[in-house]
Amino acid sequence: MYKVTVYVTYKDSVLDPQGEAVKGAVHRMGYDSVENIRIGKYFEIQVSKDEDDIEQVIEEICDKLLANVVMETYRYDIQEVEI
Amino acid sequence: MKFAVIVFPGSNCDLDMYAAVKDILGVDAEYVQHYEKSLQGFDAVLLPGGFSYGDYLRTGAIARFSNIMAEVIRFAQEGKPVFGTCNGFQILTEVGLLPGALRRNDSLKFISKQQKLKVANTHTSFTTAYEPGEIITLPIAHGEGNYYCDKETLQQLKDNDQIVFTYTNDNPNGSVENIAGIINKQGNVLGMMPHPERAVEALLGSEDGLKLFQSMYKNYQKELCK
């Protein structure tokens, strides 16, 4: 079994209004050293070991569905795990 | 002429869209469910507002994989008219029929109000009934209407005259260059955040949206006579 984690965030060049709102709250909590906060999405995907090209499958799923690559970017991590 | 009003799980402006063309414009229309696989017999497609597939993941993202969207893409690629408003606009960007993407409003608030717009391009088959530069009032109701595209795309939109509607001095959602609606390069796919279908009779507070559907109808008739 493969355990895949995918992280999707807005590209650095795209304003993240939710992140900005949370940053404002963090500043009001008194943590002025916090310079930036970005909010993203996190996915856990389990894929059968039978899959030959796991990277390609994950990238296709990310490009077509999990991320809108016009404004978002993604990264992923693939681990082989025992069931 | 016959309009298809596409219905997704979570569409909630489909009845308004249907009523606008069927009852007010007086042209034949029919609902087409998301699981259908054909648009045979239809001359124009309308993608209504709402929350397709619950807006899970991203607005419009999941609708892309419904049966009917493959057919809508084919229909659009044949040069036939496709119009999407609000969630319909979001879906059109997600499927790649229109450039750019829709982000959360910069205020993070859901905005529902009457909005003044400028008709920036009257040379499209959706806007010929408007006067150049005409200021119109249409309702908006959205949480993710903040249009985004990169600089290159924006330049292309300007060079090809693809910006069709802009917000006047008060941009409600933070969209790039006050963009409220754009058309594809070929000129047959229009997407916009405001709701023309909710402004088709005086009782609704504005009739300014009716000209959009009248334009579609008249230009379809004109094409037939060619």
Short mmCIF file of C-alpha atoms in Angstrom, two decimals:
data_model
loop_
_atom_site.label_atom_id
_atom_site.label_comp_id
_atom_site.label_asym_id
_atom_site.label_seq_id
_atom_site.Cartn_x
_atom_site.Cartn_y
_atom_site.Cartn_z
CA MET A 1 0.00 0.00 0.00
CA TYR A 2 1.15 3.52 -0.77
CA LYS A 3 0.22 6.33 1.56
CA VAL A 4 0.28 9.65 -0.27
CA THR A 5 -0.06 13.08 1.32
CA VAL A 6 -0.82 16.05 -0.91
CA TYR A 7 -0.61 19.71 0.09
CA VAL A 8 -2.31 22.36 -2.06
CA THR A 9 -1.77 26.10 -1.48
CA TYR A 10 -2.27 29.30 -3.43
CA LYS A 11 0.81 30.26 -5.45
CA ASP A 12 3.03 32.81 -3.72
CA SER A 13 1.98 35.43 -6.27
CA VAL A 14 -1.73 34.99 -5.43
CA LEU A 15 -3.29 36.81 -2.48
CA ASP A 16 -4.67 34.37 0.11
CA PRO A 17 -7.49 36.29 1.82
CA GLN A 18 -8.10 33.53 4.39
CA GLY A 19 -4.42 33.41 5.31
CA GLU A 20 -4.38 37.19 5.66
CA ALA A 21 -7.41 37.07 7.98
CA VAL A 22 -5.79 34.42 10.18
CA LYS A 23 -2.54 36.40 10.25
CA GLY A 24 -4.51 39.41 11.50
CA ALA A 25 -5.93 37.30 14.33
CA VAL A 26 -2.49 35.95 15.21
CA HIS A 27 -1.20 39.52 15.43
CA ARG A 28 -4.11 40.46 17.68
CA MET A 29 -3.08 37.52 19.88
CA GLY A 30 0.20 39.38 20.30
CA TYR A 31 2.49 37.27 18.11
CA ASP A 32 3.94 40.12 16.08
CA SER A 33 6.87 38.01 14.91
CA VAL A 34 4.56 36.03 12.61
CA GLU A 35 5.20 37.49 9.18
CA ASN A 36 3.03 35.43 6.91
CA ILE A 37 0.36 32.69 6.99
CA ARG A 38 -0.92 30.74 4.01
CA ILE A 39 -3.90 28.40 4.23
CA GLY A 40 -3.94 25.29 2.12
CA LYS A 41 -5.62 21.94 1.70
CA TYR A 42 -4.30 18.59 2.84
CA PHE A 43 -5.25 15.23 1.33
CA GLU A 44 -4.44 11.69 2.45
CA ILE A 45 -4.68 9.18 -0.38
CA GLN A 46 -4.20 5.43 -0.20
CA VAL A 47 -3.22 3.65 -3.39
CA SER A 48 -2.88 -0.04 -4.00
CA LYS A 49 0.63 -1.43 -4.34
CA ASP A 50 -0.37 -2.75 -7.78
CA GLU A 51 -0.05 0.73 -9.24
CA ASP A 52 3.02 0.84 -11.49
CA ASP A 53 3.36 4.57 -11.95
CA ILE A 54 2.20 6.07 -8.69
CA GLU A 55 3.86 9.46 -9.29
CA GLN A 56 2.16 9.93 -12.61
CA VAL A 57 -1.22 8.97 -11.15
CA ILE A 58 -0.87 11.40 -8.26
CA GLU A 59 0.27 14.22 -10.52
CA GLU A 60 -2.66 13.66 -12.87
CA ILE A 61 -5.12 13.72 -9.96
CA CYS A 62 -3.51 16.89 -8.61
CA ASP A 63 -3.39 18.68 -11.96
CA LYS A 64 -6.92 17.77 -12.98
CA LEU A 65 -8.78 17.94 -9.69
CA LEU A 66 -7.09 18.61 -6.36
CA ALA A 67 -5.37 21.84 -7.42
CA ASN A 68 -6.40 24.57 -9.82
CA VAL A 69 -2.96 25.17 -11.27
CA VAL A 70 -3.99 28.62 -12.52
CA MET A 71 -3.78 29.89 -8.96
CA GLU A 72 -2.64 26.98 -6.79
CA THR A 73 0.48 24.90 -6.42
CA TYR A 74 0.90 21.45 -4.87
CA ARG A 75 3.49 19.13 -3.42
CA TYR A 76 3.18 15.52 -2.36
CA ASP A 77 4.90 12.81 -0.43
CA ILE A 78 4.63 9.07 -1.21
CA GLN A 79 5.37 6.43 1.42
CA GLU A 80 5.18 2.67 1.14
CA VAL A 81 3.36 1.28 4.16
CA GLU A 82 2.40 -2.20 5.35
CA ILE A 83 -1.33 -2.76 5.76
CA MET B 1 -34.10 28.24 -30.81
CA LYS B 2 -33.84 26.03 -27.76
CA PHE B 3 -31.85 26.73 -24.57
CA ALA B 4 -30.43 24.00 -22.33
CA VAL B 5 -30.33 24.90 -18.63
CA ILE B 6 -27.81 22.53 -17.05
CA VAL B 7 -28.73 21.28 -13.57
CA PHE B 8 -26.04 20.03 -11.19
CA PRO B 9 -26.59 18.70 -7.68
CA GLY B 10 -26.53 21.99 -5.76
CA SER B 11 -27.57 24.33 -8.60
CA ASN B 12 -30.02 26.85 -7.16
CA CYS B 13 -30.43 29.48 -9.87
CA ASP B 14 -31.58 27.00 -12.51
CA LEU B 15 -35.23 27.98 -12.09
CA ASP B 16 -34.38 31.68 -12.45
CA MET B 17 -32.41 30.96 -15.62
CA TYR B 18 -35.22 28.84 -17.05
CA ALA B 19 -37.87 31.45 -16.18
CA ALA B 20 -35.80 34.26 -17.71
CA VAL B 21 -35.55 32.62 -21.13
CA LYS B 22 -38.82 30.67 -21.21
CA ASP B 23 -41.26 33.05 -19.52
CA ILE B 24 -39.76 36.49 -20.08
CA LEU B 25 -37.74 36.13 -23.30
CA GLY B 26 -40.33 33.65 -24.61
CA VAL B 27 -37.91 31.13 -26.16
CA ASP B 28 -38.01 27.36 -25.73
CA ALA B 29 -35.89 25.98 -22.88
CA GLU B 30 -35.38 22.68 -21.14
CA TYR B 31 -33.52 21.48 -18.05
CA VAL B 32 -30.65 19.07 -18.73
CA GLN B 33 -29.43 17.01 -15.79
CA HIS B 34 -25.72 16.60 -14.99
CA TYR B 35 -25.82 12.87 -15.72
CA GLU B 36 -27.15 13.29 -19.27
CA LYS B 37 -24.72 12.65 -22.10
CA SER B 38 -26.20 14.57 -25.00
CA LEU B 39 -27.08 18.13 -25.95
CA GLN B 40 -28.66 17.12 -29.20
CA GLY B 41 -31.42 19.48 -30.28
CA PHE B 42 -30.13 22.43 -28.26
CA ASP B 43 -28.79 25.67 -29.68
CA ALA B 44 -27.37 27.33 -26.58
CA VAL B 45 -26.22 26.21 -23.13
CA LEU B 46 -26.86 28.08 -19.89
CA LEU B 47 -24.87 27.20 -16.75
CA PRO B 48 -26.73 28.54 -13.73
CA GLY B 49 -25.51 29.80 -10.38
CA GLY B 50 -25.54 27.85 -7.15
CA PHE B 51 -23.24 25.48 -5.33
CA SER B 52 -22.58 22.58 -7.70
CA TYR B 53 -21.51 19.49 -5.74
CA GLY B 54 -21.68 21.57 -2.58
CA ASP B 55 -18.62 23.64 -3.58
CA TYR B 56 -16.60 20.82 -2.00
CA LEU B 57 -12.90 21.11 -2.86
CA ARG B 58 -13.28 24.36 -4.88
CA THR B 59 -16.20 26.12 -6.51
CA GLY B 60 -16.95 24.43 -9.83
CA ALA B 61 -14.10 21.91 -9.55
CA ILE B 62 -16.14 18.74 -9.24
CA ALA B 63 -18.77 19.69 -11.82
CA ARG B 64 -16.03 19.36 -14.41
CA PHE B 65 -16.25 15.59 -14.15
CA SER B 66 -20.00 15.23 -14.55
CA ASN B 67 -21.19 13.49 -17.74
CA ILE B 68 -22.78 16.55 -19.26
CA MET B 69 -19.65 18.73 -19.04
CA ALA B 70 -17.81 16.62 -21.61
CA GLU B 71 -20.71 17.38 -23.93
CA VAL B 72 -20.76 21.09 -22.97
CA ILE B 73 -17.05 21.28 -23.84
CA ARG B 74 -17.69 19.63 -27.20
CA PHE B 75 -20.66 21.97 -27.81
CA ALA B 76 -18.48 25.01 -27.03
CA GLN B 77 -15.67 23.77 -29.24
CA GLU B 78 -18.15 23.61 -32.12
CA GLY B 79 -18.58 27.37 -31.70
CA LYS B 80 -22.07 27.23 -30.21
CA PRO B 81 -23.06 29.73 -27.50
CA VAL B 82 -22.41 28.82 -23.86
CA PHE B 83 -23.22 31.25 -21.05
CA GLY B 84 -22.37 30.76 -17.38
CA THR B 85 -23.18 33.04 -14.49
CA CYS B 86 -21.78 32.88 -10.94
CA ASN B 87 -21.16 29.17 -10.25
CA GLY B 88 -21.55 28.71 -14.01
CA PHE B 89 -18.64 31.13 -14.54
CA GLN B 90 -16.57 29.27 -11.94
CA ILE B 91 -17.25 25.99 -13.74
CA LEU B 92 -16.27 27.49 -17.11
CA THR B 93 -12.87 28.54 -15.73
CA GLU B 94 -12.39 25.15 -14.01
CA VAL B 95 -13.00 23.25 -17.26
CA GLY B 96 -10.68 25.59 -19.13
CA LEU B 97 -13.26 27.05 -21.51
CA LEU B 98 -12.40 30.45 -20.03
CA PRO B 99 -8.99 31.60 -18.75
CA GLY B 100 -8.25 32.49 -15.12
CA ALA B 101 -9.84 31.36 -11.86
CA LEU B 102 -12.16 32.62 -9.13
CA ARG B 103 -10.83 33.21 -5.60
CA ARG B 104 -12.52 34.04 -2.33
CA ASN B 105 -13.77 37.62 -2.18
CA ASP B 106 -11.00 39.77 -0.71
CA SER B 107 -13.34 40.77 2.14
CA LEU B 108 -13.98 37.05 2.85
CA LYS B 109 -17.67 37.99 3.05
CA PHE B 110 -20.48 36.60 0.96
CA ILE B 111 -21.84 39.62 -0.92
CA SER B 112 -25.45 39.89 -2.03
CA LYS B 113 -26.53 43.25 -3.44
CA GLN B 114 -27.36 45.26 -6.54
CA GLN B 115 -24.17 46.07 -8.43
CA LYS B 116 -23.41 48.65 -11.10
CA LEU B 117 -21.54 47.34 -14.12
CA LYS B 118 -20.15 48.75 -17.32
CA VAL B 119 -20.74 46.88 -20.56
CA ALA B 120 -17.17 47.03 -21.81
CA ASN B 121 -17.70 45.15 -25.07
CA THR B 122 -20.89 45.27 -27.13
CA HIS B 123 -19.35 43.38 -30.05
CA THR B 124 -20.15 39.94 -28.66
CA SER B 125 -23.18 37.84 -29.54
CA PHE B 126 -24.25 38.20 -25.89
CA THR B 127 -24.13 42.00 -25.67
CA THR B 128 -25.18 43.56 -28.99
CA ALA B 129 -28.45 44.84 -27.49
CA TYR B 130 -26.51 47.08 -25.07
CA GLU B 131 -25.16 50.53 -25.86
CA PRO B 132 -21.36 50.83 -25.86
CA GLY B 133 -20.21 51.78 -22.35
CA GLU B 134 -23.73 51.37 -20.97
CA ILE B 135 -23.94 51.31 -17.17
CA ILE B 136 -26.33 48.62 -15.96
CA THR B 137 -27.48 47.27 -12.60
CA LEU B 138 -27.49 43.54 -11.91
CA PRO B 139 -27.60 41.61 -8.64
CA ILE B 140 -24.51 39.82 -7.38
CA ALA B 141 -24.52 37.01 -4.81
CA HIS B 142 -21.22 35.26 -4.30
CA GLY B 143 -18.46 34.37 -1.87
CA GLU B 144 -15.86 33.49 -4.49
CA GLY B 145 -16.12 36.03 -7.26
CA ASN B 146 -12.64 37.46 -7.08
CA TYR B 147 -11.42 36.95 -10.63
CA TYR B 148 -7.73 36.11 -10.94
CA CYS B 149 -5.42 35.68 -13.90
CA ASP B 150 -1.71 36.22 -14.37
CA LYS B 151 -0.32 39.30 -16.14
CA GLU B 152 0.20 37.51 -19.42
CA THR B 153 -3.40 36.30 -19.51
CA LEU B 154 -4.67 39.76 -18.57
CA GLN B 155 -2.74 41.26 -21.47
CA GLN B 156 -4.27 38.67 -23.82
CA LEU B 157 -7.76 39.47 -22.49
CA LYS B 158 -7.14 43.15 -23.24
CA ASP B 159 -5.51 42.58 -26.62
CA ASN B 160 -8.38 40.37 -27.79
CA ASP B 161 -11.11 42.56 -26.27
CA GLN B 162 -12.30 39.68 -24.08
CA ILE B 163 -13.30 41.76 -21.05
CA VAL B 164 -17.07 42.12 -21.47
CA PHE B 165 -18.32 43.43 -18.12
CA THR B 166 -16.46 45.46 -15.48
CA TYR B 167 -17.53 46.71 -12.06
CA THR B 168 -17.81 50.50 -11.99
CA ASN B 169 -15.93 52.38 -9.27
CA ASP B 170 -16.78 49.97 -6.43
CA ASN B 171 -15.18 46.58 -7.03
CA PRO B 172 -17.08 44.27 -4.65
CA ASN B 173 -14.68 41.31 -4.54
CA GLY B 174 -11.18 42.44 -5.44
CA SER B 175 -11.13 41.02 -8.96
CA VAL B 176 -8.25 41.84 -11.29
CA GLU B 177 -8.92 45.06 -13.28
CA ASN B 178 -12.51 45.19 -11.97
CA ILE B 179 -13.39 42.26 -14.23
CA ALA B 180 -16.97 41.00 -13.79
CA GLY B 181 -17.29 38.96 -16.99
CA ILE B 182 -15.11 37.68 -19.81
CA ILE B 183 -15.56 35.90 -23.11
CA ASN B 184 -13.33 33.29 -24.76
CA LYS B 185 -11.15 34.22 -27.70
CA GLN B 186 -13.55 32.62 -30.19
CA GLY B 187 -16.40 34.72 -28.79
CA ASN B 188 -18.93 31.97 -28.06
CA VAL B 189 -18.36 31.30 -24.33
CA LEU B 190 -19.24 34.03 -21.83
CA GLY B 191 -18.85 33.85 -18.05
CA MET B 192 -19.77 36.49 -15.49
CA MET B 193 -20.31 36.75 -11.74
CA PRO B 194 -23.43 39.02 -11.72
CA HIS B 195 -26.85 37.49 -12.38
CA PRO B 196 -28.62 38.84 -15.51
CA GLU B 197 -31.33 36.18 -15.11
CA ARG B 198 -32.40 37.81 -11.85
CA ALA B 199 -32.88 41.17 -13.55
CA VAL B 200 -35.34 40.53 -16.36
CA GLU B 201 -38.45 42.43 -15.21
CA ALA B 202 -39.14 45.65 -13.32
CA LEU B 203 -40.64 43.69 -10.43
CA LEU B 204 -37.18 42.25 -9.73
CA GLY B 205 -35.63 45.73 -9.36
CA SER B 206 -33.91 45.82 -12.75
CA GLU B 207 -34.56 44.76 -16.32
CA ASP B 208 -30.96 45.26 -17.41
CA GLY B 209 -30.21 41.55 -17.68
CA LEU B 210 -32.86 40.87 -20.30
CA LYS B 211 -30.79 42.45 -23.10
CA LEU B 212 -28.19 39.73 -22.66
CA PHE B 213 -30.69 36.98 -23.46
CA GLN B 214 -32.25 39.12 -26.20
CA SER B 215 -28.80 39.50 -27.74
CA MET B 216 -28.29 35.74 -27.69
CA TYR B 217 -31.66 35.17 -29.34
CA LYS B 218 -31.31 37.89 -32.00
CA ASN B 219 -27.80 36.83 -32.94
CA TYR B 220 -28.89 33.22 -33.21
CA GLN B 221 -31.71 34.29 -35.60
CA LYS B 222 -29.23 36.37 -37.59
CA GLU B 223 -26.90 33.38 -37.95
CA LEU B 224 -29.83 31.31 -39.24
CA CYS B 225 -30.59 33.87 -41.96
CA LYS B 226 -27.01 33.84 -43.23
#
